[in-house]
Coordinates of C-alpha atoms and ligand atoms in Angstrom, one line a residue:
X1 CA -43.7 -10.4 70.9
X2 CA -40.2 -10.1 72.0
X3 CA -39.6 -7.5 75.1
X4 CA -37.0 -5.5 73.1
X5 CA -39.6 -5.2 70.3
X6 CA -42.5 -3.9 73.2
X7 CA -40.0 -1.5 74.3
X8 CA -39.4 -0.4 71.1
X9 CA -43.0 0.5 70.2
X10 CA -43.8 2.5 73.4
X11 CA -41.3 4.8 72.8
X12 CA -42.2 8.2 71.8
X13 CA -40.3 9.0 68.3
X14 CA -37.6 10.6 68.1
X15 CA -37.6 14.3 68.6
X16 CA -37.2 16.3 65.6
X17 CA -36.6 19.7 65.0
X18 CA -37.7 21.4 61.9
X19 CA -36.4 24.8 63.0
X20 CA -35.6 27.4 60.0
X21 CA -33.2 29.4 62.5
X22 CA -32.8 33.2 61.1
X23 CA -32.6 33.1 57.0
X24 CA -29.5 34.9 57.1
X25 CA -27.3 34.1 59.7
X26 CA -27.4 38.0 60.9
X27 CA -27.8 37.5 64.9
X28 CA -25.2 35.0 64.9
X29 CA -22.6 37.2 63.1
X30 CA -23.6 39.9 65.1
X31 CA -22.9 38.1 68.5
X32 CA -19.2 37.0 67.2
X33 CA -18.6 39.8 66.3
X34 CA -19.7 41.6 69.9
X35 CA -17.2 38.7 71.3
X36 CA -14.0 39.9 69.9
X37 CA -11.6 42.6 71.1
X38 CA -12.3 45.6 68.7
X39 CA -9.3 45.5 66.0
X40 CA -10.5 41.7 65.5
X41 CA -14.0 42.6 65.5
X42 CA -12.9 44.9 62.7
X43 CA -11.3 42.2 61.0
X44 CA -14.3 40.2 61.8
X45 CA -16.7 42.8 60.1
X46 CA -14.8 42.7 57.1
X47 CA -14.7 38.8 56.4
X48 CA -18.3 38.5 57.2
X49 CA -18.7 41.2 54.6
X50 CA -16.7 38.9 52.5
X51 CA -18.2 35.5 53.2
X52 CA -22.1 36.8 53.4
X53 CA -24.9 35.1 54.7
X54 CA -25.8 34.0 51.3
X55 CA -22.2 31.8 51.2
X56 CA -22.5 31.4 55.0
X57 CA -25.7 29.6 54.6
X58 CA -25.1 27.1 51.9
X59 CA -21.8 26.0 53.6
X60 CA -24.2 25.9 56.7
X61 CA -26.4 23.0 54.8
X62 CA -23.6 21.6 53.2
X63 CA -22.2 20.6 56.7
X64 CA -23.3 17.8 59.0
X65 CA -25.7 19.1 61.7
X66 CA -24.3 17.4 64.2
X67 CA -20.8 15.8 65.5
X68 CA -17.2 16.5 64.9
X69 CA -16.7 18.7 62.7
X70 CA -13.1 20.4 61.8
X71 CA -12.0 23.6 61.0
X72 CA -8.4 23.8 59.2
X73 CA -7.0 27.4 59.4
X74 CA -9.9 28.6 61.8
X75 CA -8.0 32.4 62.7
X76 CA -9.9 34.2 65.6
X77 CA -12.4 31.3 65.4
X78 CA -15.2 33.5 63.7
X79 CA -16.6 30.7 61.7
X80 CA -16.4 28.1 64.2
X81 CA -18.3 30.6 66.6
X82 CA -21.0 31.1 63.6
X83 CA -21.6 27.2 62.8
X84 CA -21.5 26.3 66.4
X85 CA -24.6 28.4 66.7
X86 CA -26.1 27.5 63.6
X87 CA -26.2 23.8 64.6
X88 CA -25.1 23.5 68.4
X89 CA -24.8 19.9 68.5
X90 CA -22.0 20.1 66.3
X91 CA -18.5 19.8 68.4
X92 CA -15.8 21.6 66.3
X93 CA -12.2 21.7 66.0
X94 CA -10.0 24.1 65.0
X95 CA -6.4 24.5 63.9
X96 CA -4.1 27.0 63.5
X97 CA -0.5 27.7 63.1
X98 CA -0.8 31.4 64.9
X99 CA -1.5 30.4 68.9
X100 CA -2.6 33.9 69.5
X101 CA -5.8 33.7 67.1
X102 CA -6.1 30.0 68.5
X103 CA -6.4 31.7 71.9
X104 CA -9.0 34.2 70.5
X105 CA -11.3 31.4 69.0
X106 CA -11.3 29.6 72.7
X107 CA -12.0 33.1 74.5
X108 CA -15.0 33.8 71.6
X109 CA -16.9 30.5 72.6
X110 CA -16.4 30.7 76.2
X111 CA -17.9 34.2 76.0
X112 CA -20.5 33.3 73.6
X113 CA -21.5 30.4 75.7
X114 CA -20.4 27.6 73.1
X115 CA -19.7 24.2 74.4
X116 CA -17.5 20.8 73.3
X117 CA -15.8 23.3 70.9
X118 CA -11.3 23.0 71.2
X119 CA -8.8 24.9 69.6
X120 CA -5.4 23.5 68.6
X121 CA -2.4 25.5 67.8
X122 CA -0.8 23.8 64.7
X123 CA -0.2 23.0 60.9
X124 CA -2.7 21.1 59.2
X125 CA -0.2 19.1 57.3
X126 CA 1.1 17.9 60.2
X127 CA -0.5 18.5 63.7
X128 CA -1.8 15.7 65.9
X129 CA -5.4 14.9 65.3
X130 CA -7.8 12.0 66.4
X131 CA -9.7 11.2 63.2
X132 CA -13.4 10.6 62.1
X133 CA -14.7 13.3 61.5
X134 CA -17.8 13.5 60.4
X135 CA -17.5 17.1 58.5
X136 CA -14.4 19.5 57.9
X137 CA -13.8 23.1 56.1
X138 CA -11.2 25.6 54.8
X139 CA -12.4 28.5 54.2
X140 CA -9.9 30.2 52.3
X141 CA -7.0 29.0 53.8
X142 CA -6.1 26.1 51.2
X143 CA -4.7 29.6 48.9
X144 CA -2.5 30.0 51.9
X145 CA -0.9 26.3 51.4
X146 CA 1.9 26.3 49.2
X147 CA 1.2 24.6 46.1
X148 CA 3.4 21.6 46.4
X149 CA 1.7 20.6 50.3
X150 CA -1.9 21.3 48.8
X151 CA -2.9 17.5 47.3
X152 CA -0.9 15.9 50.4
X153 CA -2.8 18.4 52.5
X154 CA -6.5 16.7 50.8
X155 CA -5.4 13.5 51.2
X156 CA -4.6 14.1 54.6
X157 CA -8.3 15.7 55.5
X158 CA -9.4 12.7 53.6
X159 CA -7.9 9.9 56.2
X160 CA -9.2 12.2 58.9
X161 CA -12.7 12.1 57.8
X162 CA -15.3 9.3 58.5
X163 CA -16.7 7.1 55.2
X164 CA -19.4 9.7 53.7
X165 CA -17.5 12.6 56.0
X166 CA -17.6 15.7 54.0
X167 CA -14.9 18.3 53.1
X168 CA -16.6 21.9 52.1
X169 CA -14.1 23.7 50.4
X170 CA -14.3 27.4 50.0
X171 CA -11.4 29.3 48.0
X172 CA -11.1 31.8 45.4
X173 CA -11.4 30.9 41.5
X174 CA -9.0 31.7 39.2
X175 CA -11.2 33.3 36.8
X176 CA -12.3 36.0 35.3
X177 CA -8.8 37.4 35.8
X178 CA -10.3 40.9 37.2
X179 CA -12.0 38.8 40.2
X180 CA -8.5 37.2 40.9
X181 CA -6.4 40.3 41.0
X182 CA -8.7 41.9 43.1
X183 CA -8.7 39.3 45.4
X184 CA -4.7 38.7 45.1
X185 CA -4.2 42.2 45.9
X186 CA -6.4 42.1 49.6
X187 CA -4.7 38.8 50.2
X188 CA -1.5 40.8 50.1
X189 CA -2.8 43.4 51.9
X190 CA -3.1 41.3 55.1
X191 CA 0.1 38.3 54.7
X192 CA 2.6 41.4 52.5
X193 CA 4.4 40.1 49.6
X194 CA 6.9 37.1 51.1
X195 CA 4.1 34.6 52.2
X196 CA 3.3 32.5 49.0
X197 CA -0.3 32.7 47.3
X198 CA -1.3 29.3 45.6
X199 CA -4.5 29.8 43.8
X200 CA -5.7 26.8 41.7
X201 CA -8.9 27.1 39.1
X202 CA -12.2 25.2 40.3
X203 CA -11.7 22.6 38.1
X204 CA -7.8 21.9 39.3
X205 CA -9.8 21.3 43.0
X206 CA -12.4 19.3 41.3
X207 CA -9.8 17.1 39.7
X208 CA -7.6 16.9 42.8
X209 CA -10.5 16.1 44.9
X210 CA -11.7 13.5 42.9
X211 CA -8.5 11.6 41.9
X212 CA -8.3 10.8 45.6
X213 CA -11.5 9.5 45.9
X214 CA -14.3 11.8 46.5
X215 CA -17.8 12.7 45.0
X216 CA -17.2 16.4 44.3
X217 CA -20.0 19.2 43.6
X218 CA -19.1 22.8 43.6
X219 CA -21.2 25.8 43.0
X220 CA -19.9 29.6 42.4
X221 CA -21.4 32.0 44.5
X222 CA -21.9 35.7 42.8
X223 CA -20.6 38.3 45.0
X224 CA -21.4 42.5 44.8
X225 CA -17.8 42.5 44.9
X226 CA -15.1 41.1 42.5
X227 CA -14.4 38.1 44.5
X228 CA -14.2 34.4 42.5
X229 CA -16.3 32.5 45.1
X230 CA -16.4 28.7 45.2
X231 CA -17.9 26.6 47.1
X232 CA -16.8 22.6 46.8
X233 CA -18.8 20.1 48.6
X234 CA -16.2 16.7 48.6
X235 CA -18.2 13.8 50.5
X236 CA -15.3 10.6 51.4
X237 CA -17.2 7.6 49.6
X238 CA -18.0 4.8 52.0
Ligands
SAM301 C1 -7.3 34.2 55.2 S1 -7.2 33.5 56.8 C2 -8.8 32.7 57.0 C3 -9.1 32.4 58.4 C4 -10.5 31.9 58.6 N1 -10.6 30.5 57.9 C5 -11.5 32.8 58.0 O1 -12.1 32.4 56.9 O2 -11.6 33.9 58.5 C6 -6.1 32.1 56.6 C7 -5.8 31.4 57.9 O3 -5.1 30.1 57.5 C8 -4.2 29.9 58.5 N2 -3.2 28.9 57.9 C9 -2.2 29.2 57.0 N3 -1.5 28.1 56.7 C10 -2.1 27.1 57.5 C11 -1.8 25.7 57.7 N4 -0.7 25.1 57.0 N5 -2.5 25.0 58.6 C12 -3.5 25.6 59.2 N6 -3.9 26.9 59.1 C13 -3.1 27.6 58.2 C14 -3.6 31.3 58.8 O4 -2.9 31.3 60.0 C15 -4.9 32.1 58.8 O5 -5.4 32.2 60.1

């Protein structure tokens, strides 16, 4: 028998956890919350009010548990903060165009503890990024993309992603037409009325997704409030 073979069988198998870490997500939310300075943990109570455990958890299992993982439009870094504790091996980046939230997300994981996380300051259509990624999301930020920049925008996450990397997608439906409106008029509420609001039905994502190449699932997630919740899982085919 070869040594490399004898080697092989005395060593112990590889440790696994099978760790069902709180149902909800509730500690974690609380803790990045506790992190912020108090008008962002306002803002912070209000988006996890938003995106509930419920959503919070299948985008959870819909990302890789481990390795690089980026986050496009990641604000005060409350969802990094929240995934980076859900799965600590994963390493996440995020990016966004306002350097004072960017500075927030850093100063959240430094206080929460949270290591091999980075925050860059900077467009996703066309900041500098090292690519293969193994997971990224955009959670509700692709709305915020003006229509025209939103399929070069996917293709771009696409060439930044690893073969069978996957792009979880979380944005607002365009139907029923209620659920929209209420939504449009909250998205106004925080940008005003100059910024541009580019809302696409789920089926407009699947089809963009899918002409460039991805396997595409998506799931809508009830709310108790109005909002159009969807959830797209794109994996990058090998
Ligand atoms: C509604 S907030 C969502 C923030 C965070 N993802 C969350 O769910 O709380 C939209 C974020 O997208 C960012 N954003 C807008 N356009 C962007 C772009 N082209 N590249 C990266 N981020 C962008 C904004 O600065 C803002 O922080």
């Amino acid at each position: 028998m070869s040594t490399r073979l004898l080697r092989a069988l005395g060593r112990p198998k590889a440790q696994r956890r099978f760790e069902a870490p709180e149902i909800y997500g509730s500690e974690a939310i609380g803790r990045v919350a506790r992190a912020l300075p108090a008008v962002e943990r306002v803002y912070a109570n209000i988006r996890f009010s938003i995106l509930r455990p419920k959503l919070l958890s299948v985008m959870d299992l819909l990302l890789p548990d481990e390795g690089r993982i980026l986050d496009i439009g990641c604000g005060f870094g409350l969802f990094a903060a929240y995934f980076g504790q859900t799965q600590p091996s994963r390493r996440i980046v995020g990016v966004d165009p306002n350097a004072r939230r960017v500075e927030t997300a850093r100063r959240v994981c430094d206080r929460l503890g949270l290591e091999g996380h980075s925050f860059i300051a900077g467009d996703a259509r066309d900041v500098v990024l090292e690519g293969g990624f193994d997971g990224a999301y955009v959670l509700d930020v692709m709305h915020h993309v003006p229509a025209k920049d939103q399929l070069p925008l996917l293709e771009r996450l696409r060439d930044l992603l690893a073969p069978r990397g996957v792009l979880v997608l979380k944005d607002i439906t365009t139907e029923p037409a209620f659920g929209l409106k209420f939504t449009e008029l909250l998205d106004r509420a925080m940008v005003g009325w100059d910024e541009p609001l580019a809302y696409r039905h789920h089926r407009e994502w699947g089809e963009m997704l899918a002409s460039l190449g991805f396997h595409v699932r998506m799931v809508r997630v009830p709310d108790v409030l109005p909002y159009p919740h969807v959830v797209i899982a794109a994996t990058k085919q090998g």
